[in-house]
CSV table of C-alpha atoms in Angstrom, one decimal:
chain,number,residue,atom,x,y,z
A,246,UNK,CA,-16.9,0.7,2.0
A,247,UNK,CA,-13.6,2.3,1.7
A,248,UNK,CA,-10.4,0.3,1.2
A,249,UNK,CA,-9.1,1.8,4.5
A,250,UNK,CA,-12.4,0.3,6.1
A,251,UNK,CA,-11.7,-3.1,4.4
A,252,UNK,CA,-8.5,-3.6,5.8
A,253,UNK,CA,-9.6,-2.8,9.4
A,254,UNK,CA,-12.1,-5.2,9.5
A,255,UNK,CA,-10.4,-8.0,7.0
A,256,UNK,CA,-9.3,-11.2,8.9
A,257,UNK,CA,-5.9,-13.2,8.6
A,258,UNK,CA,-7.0,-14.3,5.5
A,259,UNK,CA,-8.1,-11.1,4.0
A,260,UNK,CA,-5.2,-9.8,5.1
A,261,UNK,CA,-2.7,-12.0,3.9
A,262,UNK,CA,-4.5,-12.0,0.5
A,263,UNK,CA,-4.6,-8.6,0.4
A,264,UNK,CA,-0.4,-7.9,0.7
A,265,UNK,CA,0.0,-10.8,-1.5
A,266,UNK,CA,-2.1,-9.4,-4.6
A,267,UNK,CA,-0.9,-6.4,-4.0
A,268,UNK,CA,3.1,-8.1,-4.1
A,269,UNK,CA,1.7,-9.6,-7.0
A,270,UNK,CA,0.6,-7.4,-9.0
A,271,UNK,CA,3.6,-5.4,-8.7
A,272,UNK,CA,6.1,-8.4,-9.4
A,273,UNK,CA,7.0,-8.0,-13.3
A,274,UNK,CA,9.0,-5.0,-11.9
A,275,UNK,CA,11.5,-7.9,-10.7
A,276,UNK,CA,11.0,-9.6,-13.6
A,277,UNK,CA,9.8,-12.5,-12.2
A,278,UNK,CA,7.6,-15.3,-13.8
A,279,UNK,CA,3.9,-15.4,-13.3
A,280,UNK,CA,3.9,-18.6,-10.6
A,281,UNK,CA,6.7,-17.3,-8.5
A,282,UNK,CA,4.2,-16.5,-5.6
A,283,UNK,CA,1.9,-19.3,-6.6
A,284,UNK,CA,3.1,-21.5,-3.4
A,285,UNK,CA,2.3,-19.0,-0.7
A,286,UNK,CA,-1.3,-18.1,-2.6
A,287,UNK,CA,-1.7,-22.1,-2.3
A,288,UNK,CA,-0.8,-22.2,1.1
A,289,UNK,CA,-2.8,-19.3,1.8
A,290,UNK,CA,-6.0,-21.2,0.2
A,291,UNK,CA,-5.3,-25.1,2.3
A,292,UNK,CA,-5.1,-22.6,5.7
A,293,UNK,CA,-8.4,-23.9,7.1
A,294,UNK,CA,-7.5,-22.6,11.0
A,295,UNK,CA,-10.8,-21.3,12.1
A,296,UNK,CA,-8.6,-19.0,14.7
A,297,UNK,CA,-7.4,-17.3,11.5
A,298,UNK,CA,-11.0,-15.4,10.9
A,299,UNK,CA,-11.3,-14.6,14.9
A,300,UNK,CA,-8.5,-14.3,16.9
A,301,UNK,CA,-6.6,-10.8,16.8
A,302,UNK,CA,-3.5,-12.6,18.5
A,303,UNK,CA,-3.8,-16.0,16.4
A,304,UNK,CA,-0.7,-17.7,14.7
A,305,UNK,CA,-1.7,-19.4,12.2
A,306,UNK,CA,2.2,-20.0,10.3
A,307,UNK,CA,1.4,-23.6,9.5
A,308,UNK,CA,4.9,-24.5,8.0
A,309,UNK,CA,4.0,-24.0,4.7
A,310,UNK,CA,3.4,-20.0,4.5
A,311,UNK,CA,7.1,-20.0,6.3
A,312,UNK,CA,8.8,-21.9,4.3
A,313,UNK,CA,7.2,-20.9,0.9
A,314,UNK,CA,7.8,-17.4,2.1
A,315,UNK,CA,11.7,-18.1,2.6
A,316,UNK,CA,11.7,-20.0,-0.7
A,317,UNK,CA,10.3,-17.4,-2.8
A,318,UNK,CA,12.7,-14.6,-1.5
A,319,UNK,CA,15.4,-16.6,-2.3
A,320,UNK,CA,13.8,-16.9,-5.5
A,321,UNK,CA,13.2,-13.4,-6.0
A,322,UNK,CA,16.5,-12.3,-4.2
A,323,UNK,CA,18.6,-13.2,-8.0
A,324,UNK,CA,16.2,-11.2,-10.0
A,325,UNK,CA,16.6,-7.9,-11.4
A,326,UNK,CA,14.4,-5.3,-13.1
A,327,UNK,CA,13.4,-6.0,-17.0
A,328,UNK,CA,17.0,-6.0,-18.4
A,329,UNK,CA,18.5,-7.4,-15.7
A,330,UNK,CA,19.1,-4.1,-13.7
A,331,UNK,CA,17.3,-2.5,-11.2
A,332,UNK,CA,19.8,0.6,-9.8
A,333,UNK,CA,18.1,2.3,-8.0
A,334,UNK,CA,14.8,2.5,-9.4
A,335,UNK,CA,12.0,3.4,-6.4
A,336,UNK,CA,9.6,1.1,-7.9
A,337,UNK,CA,11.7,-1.6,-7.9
A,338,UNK,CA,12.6,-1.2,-4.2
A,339,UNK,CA,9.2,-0.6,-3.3
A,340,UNK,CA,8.3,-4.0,-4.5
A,341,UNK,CA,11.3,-5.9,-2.7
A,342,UNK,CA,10.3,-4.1,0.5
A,343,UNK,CA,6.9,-5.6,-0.1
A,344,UNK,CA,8.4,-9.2,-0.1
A,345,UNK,CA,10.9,-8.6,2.6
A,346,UNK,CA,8.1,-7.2,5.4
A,347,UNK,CA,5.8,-10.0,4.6
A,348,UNK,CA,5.5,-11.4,8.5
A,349,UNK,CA,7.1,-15.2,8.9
A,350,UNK,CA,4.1,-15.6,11.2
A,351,UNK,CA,0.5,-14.8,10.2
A,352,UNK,CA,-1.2,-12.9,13.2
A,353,UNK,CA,-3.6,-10.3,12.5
A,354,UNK,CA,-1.5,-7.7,13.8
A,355,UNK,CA,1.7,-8.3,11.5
A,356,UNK,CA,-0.9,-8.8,8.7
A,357,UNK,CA,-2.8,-5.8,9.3
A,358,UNK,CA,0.9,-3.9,9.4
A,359,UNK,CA,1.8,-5.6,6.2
A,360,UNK,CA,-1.0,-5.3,4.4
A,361,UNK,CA,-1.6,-1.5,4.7
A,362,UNK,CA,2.6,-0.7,3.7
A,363,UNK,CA,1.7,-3.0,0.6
A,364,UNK,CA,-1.0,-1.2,-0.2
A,365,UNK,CA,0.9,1.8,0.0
A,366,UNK,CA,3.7,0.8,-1.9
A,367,UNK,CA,2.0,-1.1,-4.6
A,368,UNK,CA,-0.4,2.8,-5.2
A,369,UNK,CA,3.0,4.2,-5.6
A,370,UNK,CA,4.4,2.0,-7.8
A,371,UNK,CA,1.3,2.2,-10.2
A,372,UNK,CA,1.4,6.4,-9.3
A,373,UNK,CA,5.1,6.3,-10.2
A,374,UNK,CA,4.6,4.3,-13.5
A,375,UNK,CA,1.3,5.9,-14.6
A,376,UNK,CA,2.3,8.3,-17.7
A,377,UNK,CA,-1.1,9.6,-17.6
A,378,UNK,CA,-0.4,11.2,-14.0
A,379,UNK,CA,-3.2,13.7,-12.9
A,380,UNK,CA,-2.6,16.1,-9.8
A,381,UNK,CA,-6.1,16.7,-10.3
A,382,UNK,CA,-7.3,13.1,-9.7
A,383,UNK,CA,-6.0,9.7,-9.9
A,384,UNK,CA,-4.2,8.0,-12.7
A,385,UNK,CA,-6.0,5.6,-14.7
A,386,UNK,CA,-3.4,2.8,-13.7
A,387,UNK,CA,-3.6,4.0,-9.6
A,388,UNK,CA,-7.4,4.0,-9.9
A,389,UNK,CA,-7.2,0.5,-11.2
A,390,UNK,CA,-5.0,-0.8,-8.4
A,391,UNK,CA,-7.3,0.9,-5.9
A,392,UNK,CA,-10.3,-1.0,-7.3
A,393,UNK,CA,-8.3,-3.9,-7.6
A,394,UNK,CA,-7.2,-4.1,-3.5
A,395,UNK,CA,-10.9,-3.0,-2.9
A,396,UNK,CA,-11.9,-5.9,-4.9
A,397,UNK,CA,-9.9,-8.7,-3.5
A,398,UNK,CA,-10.9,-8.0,0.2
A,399,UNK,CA,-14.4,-7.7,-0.3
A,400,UNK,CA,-14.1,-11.1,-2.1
A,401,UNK,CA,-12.2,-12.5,1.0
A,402,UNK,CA,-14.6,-10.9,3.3
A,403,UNK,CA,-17.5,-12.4,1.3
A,404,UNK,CA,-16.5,-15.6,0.9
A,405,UNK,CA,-13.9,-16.5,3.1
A,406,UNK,CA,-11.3,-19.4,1.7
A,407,UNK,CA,-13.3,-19.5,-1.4
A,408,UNK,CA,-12.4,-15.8,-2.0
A,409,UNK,CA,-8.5,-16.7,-2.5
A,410,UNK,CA,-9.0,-18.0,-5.9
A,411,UNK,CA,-11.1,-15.1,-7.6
A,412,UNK,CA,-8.6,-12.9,-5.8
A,413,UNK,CA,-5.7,-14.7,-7.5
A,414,UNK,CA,-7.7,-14.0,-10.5
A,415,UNK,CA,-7.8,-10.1,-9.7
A,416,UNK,CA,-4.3,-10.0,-9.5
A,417,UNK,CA,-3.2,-11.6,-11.9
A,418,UNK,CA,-5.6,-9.0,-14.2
A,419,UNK,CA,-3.4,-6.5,-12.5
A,420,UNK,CA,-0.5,-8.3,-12.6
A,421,UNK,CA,-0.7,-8.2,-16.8
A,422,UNK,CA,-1.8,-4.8,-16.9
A,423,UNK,CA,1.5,-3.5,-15.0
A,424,UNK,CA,3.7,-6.4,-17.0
A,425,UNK,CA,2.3,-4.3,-20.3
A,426,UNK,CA,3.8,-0.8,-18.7
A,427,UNK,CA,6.9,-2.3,-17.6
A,428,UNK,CA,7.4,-4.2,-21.2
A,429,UNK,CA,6.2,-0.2,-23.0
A,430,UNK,CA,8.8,1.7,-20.8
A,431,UNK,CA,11.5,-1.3,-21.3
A,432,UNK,CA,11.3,-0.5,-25.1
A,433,UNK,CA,11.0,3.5,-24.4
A,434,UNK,CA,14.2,2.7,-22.8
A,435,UNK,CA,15.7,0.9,-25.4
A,436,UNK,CA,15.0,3.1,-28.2
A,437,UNK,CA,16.2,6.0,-26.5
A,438,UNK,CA,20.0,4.2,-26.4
């Protein structure tokens, strides 16, 4: 099944998973520590609302994804890019816009919305970091995100709340993979000055 199929049929859960891995993933661009997400993947795995896998309309914001969403943007509101700059760099706004359009409340429809820019973004974050761009075909690093989003909603899908933890793992596999290119271009960077 495609990703774009994936997403249309994912549930709150899926959905939610599937903008947070991708946020993830793309997260050393800020800098930020491995467990600076950790809370809202936590509250994303206690969320036991059964009108979060039906309901195309259902709020399930328990307080916890609210407030741990609010708590890790001001986290990640004082970080910068490796170095402690970001400028203007599009991947690195790409990656704040993820964070900022995560949805306060968890309906399917702001999730669906969220997910699918994430997605987006987090492919042209890997495509704009990839030195091994192809016009021909995809990048080794954007290939690897694709299977990587693939992968965490058909665990979701699969498995329901005991999919969040094996997607956590997936992402955190990404998550050291893009840390690598960031750390490779950092010293690019610095040997350039």
């Amino acid at each position: 099944m495609s990703l774009v199929e994936l997403v249309a049929r994912a549930d709150a859960r899926g959905l939610a998973a599937s903008g947070l891995a991708c946020l993830d993933r793309c997260l050393p661009l800020l800098d930020g520590g491995d467990d600076v997400l950790r809370p809202l993947w936590a509250a994303l795995a206690a969320d036991t609302a059964d009108t979060a896998d039906t309901a195309d309309t259902a709020d399930t914001s328990g307080p916890d994804w609210a407030e741990e969403l609010a708590r890790v943007r001001a986290e990640v509101a004082g970080l910068g890019g490796p170095g402690g700059t970001d400028g203007d760099d599009e991947a690195v706004l790409l990656v704040r816009g993820m964070l900022s359009g995560a949805p306060d409340d968890r309906s399917v429809p702001a999730l669906r919305a969220w997910a699918d820019a994430c997605s987006a973004a987090a492919l042209r974050v890997h495509r704009l970091l990839d030195p091994a761009a192809d016009p021909a075909g995809p990048a080794p690093l954007v290939a690897g995100e694709l299977r990587r989003q693939t992968a965490v909603l058909e665990l979701l899908a699969a498995h329901g709340p005991a999919g969040v933890r094996p997607a956590l793992e997936a992402s955190t596999e990404g998550r050291r993979v893009l840390r690598a290119v960031v750390s490779r271009r950092a010293r690019g960077h610095d040997a350039r000055l």
